[in-house]
GROMACS .gro file of C-alpha atoms in nm:
model
   81
    1TRP     CA    1   0.252  -1.116  -1.346
    2GLU     CA    2   0.368  -1.293  -1.043
    3VAL     CA    3   0.615  -1.038  -0.913
    4ASN     CA    4   0.313  -0.764  -0.945
    5GLU     CA    5   0.127  -1.013  -0.729
    6TYR     CA    6   0.383  -1.108  -0.501
    7TYR     CA    7   0.492  -0.747  -0.405
    8LEU     CA    8   0.108  -0.588  -0.415
    9THR     CA    9   0.032  -0.848  -0.166
   10LYS     CA   10   0.294  -0.803   0.042
   11LEU     CA   11   0.274  -0.414   0.049
   12VAL     CA   12  -0.059  -0.466   0.134
   13GLN     CA   13   0.029  -0.745   0.442
   14PHE     CA   14   0.248  -0.454   0.520
   15ASN     CA   15   0.029  -0.156   0.548
   16GLU     CA   16  -0.213  -0.381   0.770
   17ASN     CA   17   0.025  -0.355   1.037
   18GLY     CA   18   0.000   0.014   1.040
   19GLU     CA   19   0.340   0.093   0.948
   20GLU     CA   20   0.400   0.375   0.661
   21VAL     CA   21   0.517   0.138   0.349
   22THR     CA   22   0.940   0.228   0.230
   23ALA     CA   23   1.123   0.043   0.002
   24PRO     CA   24   1.367  -0.031   0.247
   25LYS     CA   25   1.091  -0.125   0.528
   26LEU     CA   26   0.946  -0.373   0.263
   27ALA     CA   27   1.250  -0.491   0.092
   28LYS     CA   28   1.347  -0.592   0.482
   29PHE     CA   29   1.005  -0.725   0.542
   30ILE     CA   30   0.997  -0.985   0.241
   31ASP     CA   31   1.386  -1.061   0.248
   32ARG     CA   32   1.502  -0.880  -0.096
   33ASP     CA   33   1.755  -0.690  -0.200
   34ARG     CA   34   1.669  -0.328  -0.153
   35THR     CA   35   1.741  -0.248  -0.543
   36ARG     CA   36   1.511  -0.463  -0.694
   37THR     CA   37   1.235  -0.363  -0.455
   38ILE     CA   38   1.304   0.002  -0.572
   39TYR     CA   39   1.270  -0.137  -0.955
   40VAL     CA   40   0.966  -0.323  -0.895
   41LEU     CA   41   0.812  -0.047  -0.721
   42ARG     CA   42   0.919   0.176  -0.942
   43LYS     CA   43   0.742  -0.041  -1.230
   44LEU     CA   44   0.407  -0.060  -1.020
   45GLN     CA   45   0.400   0.297  -0.987
   46LYS     CA   46   0.381   0.342  -1.355
   47GLU     CA   47   0.130   0.120  -1.391
   48GLY     CA   48  -0.080   0.271  -1.180
   49LEU     CA   49  -0.100   0.017  -0.879
   50ILE     CA   50   0.088   0.186  -0.666
   51GLU     CA   51   0.142   0.547  -0.557
   52GLY     CA   52   0.475   0.639  -0.353
   53LYS     CA   53   0.440   0.990  -0.160
   54ARG     CA   54   0.723   1.164  -0.064
   55ILE     CA   55   0.772   1.208   0.309
   56ARG     CA   56   1.071   1.412   0.302
   57LYS     CA   57   1.082   1.750   0.089
   58THR     CA   58   1.429   1.680  -0.049
   59GLY     CA   59   1.535   1.318  -0.105
   60THR     CA   60   1.395   0.983  -0.018
   61PRO     CA   61   1.194   0.775   0.126
   62PHE     CA   62   0.832   0.756  -0.049
   63VAL     CA   63   0.560   0.602   0.141
   64PHE     CA   64   0.397   0.370  -0.079
   65ASN     CA   65   0.020   0.264  -0.103
   66ILE     CA   66  -0.178   0.026  -0.285
   67THR     CA   67  -0.426   0.202  -0.545
   68GLU     CA   68  -0.762   0.113  -0.636
   69LYS     CA   69  -0.674  -0.016  -0.999
   70GLY     CA   70  -0.408  -0.241  -0.785
   71THR     CA   71  -0.674  -0.307  -0.543
   72LYS     CA   72  -0.938  -0.427  -0.834
   73LEU     CA   73  -0.632  -0.593  -1.002
   74LEU     CA   74  -0.542  -0.783  -0.702
   75ASN     CA   75  -0.921  -0.867  -0.642
   76ASP     CA   76  -0.933  -0.997  -1.004
   77PHE     CA   77  -0.637  -1.246  -0.952
   78SER     CA   78  -0.790  -1.408  -0.663
   79LYS     CA   79  -1.076  -1.488  -0.766
   80TRP     CA   80  -0.916  -1.673  -1.058
   81PHE     CA   81  -0.720  -1.887  -0.768
   0.00000   0.00000   0.00000
């Protein structure tokens, strides 16, 4: 769970800067390997915690945003700590 919470929190922080969140940009922002970041983002997407929208018709990158479910999970987590 800690990995999910970390990535969701960082995604929200990056979004607050007004920039589109792509995997390479997020990886640089959190100083993590791009491959690992993509792996975690896909996992979060499968769990319905984030959504990815393709910004080009072919290939990548995707722009990621936290979903309502992801926001609720972060809010619930913050109530415990």
